[in-house]
XYZ file of C-alpha atoms in Angstrom:
247
model
C -195.606 -147.080 -106.756
C -192.473 -147.701 -108.865
C -192.477 -150.347 -111.540
C -188.787 -151.139 -111.816
C -187.884 -150.796 -108.185
C -184.404 -149.447 -108.834
C -184.963 -146.796 -106.200
C -184.938 -149.516 -103.606
C -181.247 -150.355 -104.165
C -179.311 -149.516 -101.037
C -176.290 -147.242 -101.182
C -173.125 -147.946 -99.325
C -172.961 -144.703 -97.343
C -175.835 -144.432 -94.869
C -175.655 -141.578 -92.431
C -173.783 -142.129 -89.226
C -173.945 -140.164 -86.094
C -171.695 -140.317 -83.107
C -172.490 -139.002 -79.707
C -169.808 -138.343 -77.160
C -170.731 -138.458 -73.546
C -168.454 -137.000 -70.989
C -168.764 -137.581 -67.293
C -167.091 -136.261 -64.240
C -166.709 -137.862 -60.899
C -165.837 -136.583 -57.518
C -165.528 -137.685 -53.929
C -167.074 -135.880 -50.986
C -165.202 -135.766 -47.677
C -167.101 -135.076 -44.471
C -165.697 -134.665 -41.006
C -166.901 -137.461 -38.707
C -168.621 -135.890 -35.716
C -170.058 -137.419 -32.585
C -173.754 -138.113 -33.025
C -176.646 -136.892 -30.921
C -176.358 -138.794 -27.657
C -179.733 -138.883 -25.918
C -181.590 -141.922 -27.194
C -184.841 -141.038 -25.433
C -185.486 -137.946 -27.556
C -187.805 -138.287 -30.543
C -187.705 -136.175 -33.701
C -188.179 -136.456 -37.434
C -186.725 -134.607 -40.346
C -189.007 -132.392 -42.373
C -190.189 -134.188 -45.527
C -188.801 -132.997 -48.822
C -191.364 -131.149 -50.917
C -192.332 -132.740 -54.214
C -192.971 -130.805 -57.403
C -196.400 -131.884 -58.607
C -196.906 -129.409 -61.424
C -194.810 -127.930 -64.199
C -196.290 -124.447 -64.003
C -194.091 -121.558 -62.935
C -196.606 -120.458 -60.276
C -196.608 -123.905 -58.651
C -192.812 -123.973 -58.790
C -192.679 -120.825 -56.681
C -195.179 -122.273 -54.192
C -193.149 -125.485 -53.918
C -189.981 -123.490 -53.337
C -191.681 -121.568 -50.527
C -192.720 -124.875 -48.931
C -189.209 -126.351 -48.845
C -187.940 -126.860 -45.274
C -185.554 -124.282 -43.794
C -185.176 -125.981 -40.412
C -184.356 -129.475 -39.197
C -185.170 -131.164 -35.900
C -182.223 -133.210 -34.633
C -182.817 -136.869 -33.792
C -180.640 -139.351 -31.918
C -177.670 -140.468 -34.027
C -177.470 -137.307 -36.128
C -174.222 -135.477 -36.848
C -173.757 -132.055 -38.377
C -171.838 -133.539 -41.282
C -174.639 -135.974 -42.126
C -177.329 -133.311 -41.837
C -175.347 -130.914 -44.037
C -174.820 -133.612 -46.673
C -178.433 -134.829 -46.607
C -179.803 -131.299 -47.076
C -177.099 -130.010 -49.452
C -176.165 -127.202 -47.084
C -173.853 -124.728 -48.795
C -170.517 -124.661 -46.956
C -171.054 -128.082 -45.400
C -171.130 -128.861 -41.705
C -168.931 -125.871 -40.815
C -171.415 -123.403 -42.278
C -174.260 -125.306 -40.640
C -172.483 -125.054 -37.278
C -171.749 -121.355 -37.639
C -175.397 -120.675 -38.450
C -176.518 -122.645 -35.395
C -173.750 -122.049 -32.850
C -176.177 -120.471 -30.414
C -178.278 -123.648 -30.141
C -175.520 -126.222 -30.663
C -173.046 -124.758 -28.186
C -169.261 -124.621 -28.266
C -168.730 -128.261 -29.279
C -169.928 -129.050 -32.837
C -169.249 -132.737 -32.236
C -172.121 -132.999 -29.768
C -175.639 -132.038 -30.806
C -178.703 -132.625 -28.663
C -181.774 -134.391 -30.056
C -184.768 -132.097 -30.338
C -182.940 -128.848 -31.120
C -183.954 -127.002 -34.268
C -181.238 -126.268 -36.795
C -181.544 -123.589 -39.446
C -180.552 -125.114 -42.773
C -180.308 -121.918 -44.781
C -182.363 -123.460 -47.586
C -183.858 -120.230 -48.906
C -181.265 -119.916 -51.648
C -181.784 -123.556 -52.601
C -185.549 -123.015 -52.712
C -185.155 -120.025 -55.010
C -182.880 -121.975 -57.338
C -185.376 -124.838 -57.426
C -188.142 -122.408 -58.321
C -186.085 -120.961 -61.161
C -185.295 -124.375 -62.597
C -188.919 -125.516 -62.378
C -190.108 -122.304 -64.030
C -187.723 -122.813 -66.943
C -188.925 -126.395 -67.308
C -192.517 -125.172 -67.350
C -191.681 -122.894 -70.264
C -190.638 -125.899 -72.385
C -193.616 -128.270 -72.711
C -192.864 -131.704 -74.120
C -193.750 -132.251 -77.746
C -196.527 -134.702 -78.557
C -197.595 -136.234 -81.831
C -200.940 -137.631 -82.865
C -201.052 -141.278 -83.870
C -202.023 -140.629 -87.482
C -200.381 -139.586 -90.746
C -200.120 -135.961 -89.671
C -198.424 -136.902 -86.399
C -196.082 -139.404 -88.074
C -194.922 -136.847 -90.618
C -194.382 -134.175 -87.974
C -192.415 -136.525 -85.736
C -190.341 -137.669 -88.713
C -189.568 -134.059 -89.622
C -188.289 -133.440 -86.087
C -186.059 -136.518 -86.269
C -184.854 -135.486 -89.728
C -184.005 -131.996 -88.482
C -181.772 -133.484 -85.773
C -179.883 -135.494 -88.400
C -179.700 -132.816 -91.071
C -181.999 -134.658 -93.501
C -183.872 -132.259 -95.810
C -187.567 -132.540 -96.594
C -190.882 -130.775 -96.104
C -194.300 -131.789 -94.837
C -195.841 -131.375 -98.294
C -193.082 -133.348 -99.995
C -193.501 -136.268 -97.614
C -197.297 -136.197 -97.669
C -197.434 -136.115 -101.493
C -195.185 -139.152 -101.827
C -196.894 -141.082 -99.036
C -200.279 -140.687 -100.675
C -198.914 -141.860 -104.015
C -196.991 -144.828 -102.606
C -199.351 -146.195 -99.933
C -202.416 -143.930 -99.637
C -201.372 -143.396 -96.008
C -201.511 -147.069 -94.989
C -198.449 -147.898 -92.816
C -199.007 -151.639 -93.406
C -199.076 -151.371 -97.194
C -196.982 -153.946 -99.071
C -196.325 -154.452 -102.781
C -196.570 -158.149 -103.733
C -196.459 -157.871 -107.516
C -193.508 -155.732 -108.754
C -189.892 -156.767 -109.475
C -188.904 -156.284 -105.845
C -191.624 -158.651 -104.693
C -190.550 -161.219 -107.289
C -187.010 -160.911 -105.924
C -188.262 -161.637 -102.411
C -187.832 -158.114 -101.029
C -191.251 -156.466 -101.316
C -191.715 -152.744 -100.799
C -193.281 -151.921 -97.428
C -194.822 -149.152 -95.412
C -195.883 -145.580 -95.989
C -193.132 -144.810 -98.490
C -192.768 -148.360 -99.850
C -189.160 -149.132 -98.938
C -187.548 -152.542 -99.372
C -185.735 -154.015 -96.363
C -182.150 -153.617 -97.713
C -182.746 -149.916 -98.374
C -184.457 -149.470 -95.013
C -181.492 -151.027 -93.205
C -178.955 -149.030 -95.211
C -180.676 -145.701 -94.593
C -182.201 -146.376 -91.179
C -181.972 -143.290 -88.970
C -180.645 -143.866 -85.433
C -183.235 -143.353 -82.730
C -186.127 -144.717 -84.778
C -187.640 -148.205 -84.764
C -185.914 -151.073 -86.570
C -189.317 -152.187 -87.858
C -189.662 -151.098 -91.499
C -193.439 -150.890 -91.043
C -193.078 -148.351 -88.252
C -194.465 -145.096 -89.722
C -191.801 -142.727 -88.369
C -188.913 -145.104 -89.067
C -190.211 -145.784 -92.592
C -190.595 -142.090 -93.438
C -187.215 -141.034 -92.071
C -185.341 -143.893 -93.756
C -187.044 -143.162 -97.088
C -186.317 -139.435 -96.779
C -182.705 -140.216 -95.922
C -182.465 -142.369 -99.054
C -184.174 -139.696 -101.177
C -181.801 -137.041 -99.833
C -178.777 -139.144 -100.793
C -180.106 -139.927 -104.291
C -182.205 -136.893 -105.248
C -181.229 -134.183 -102.787
C -184.558 -134.283 -100.929
C -187.864 -136.120 -100.797
C -189.303 -132.851 -102.128
C -187.605 -133.593 -105.469
C -189.393 -136.938 -105.801
C -192.586 -136.802 -107.857
C -192.842 -140.355 -109.127
C -191.091 -143.700 -109.024
C -187.879 -143.277 -107.059
């Protein structure tokens, strides 16, 4: 724990990061067709299958279960059915694939007839996407010093902040013994009303100046405290790994 506290002085150039988000928009045009006309007929659309597992094997099973047919109900139109089921080629392709059951007039479809949606390609694509997702399990961190350091290192990597597990752990143990609620109430910083806080004993002005976007604004938060301190150490000493005493 530093005696003079000069390492707590904030610099004027904290890191900044800008993210640019680009979006595209589009309008879909569908041909209005006459709906199914016999109100007495009853039918329901096949329910969409839900992916309940992130394994590749389950993804394939889900894809196989996706509906490839649709039972027409009163009020349906080919354009609405094509849009609702993302039929490639729209209502025209849907009509061509089902001309034999629809008849010569695509504007009139009878309730109860079964339409082939041509969803096999869509099912295969869904399976491929789910399989890729299964290959990338979400990261998780334990709620202890080991987990806090590892999560901080991942955040630091995204922002180009240098530092190693050993460098962080060594300084944490010296500054706070691993207690995220540690606070120094006796040194010069405390006498000036800005006590050092958290795992790496950072004063509030320094924490705010070197706060890393995406982390908590609470200086006691373990991950936020570590990343802000490592950001400060990188700016002043090149890396937290170069800190072996009062900083």
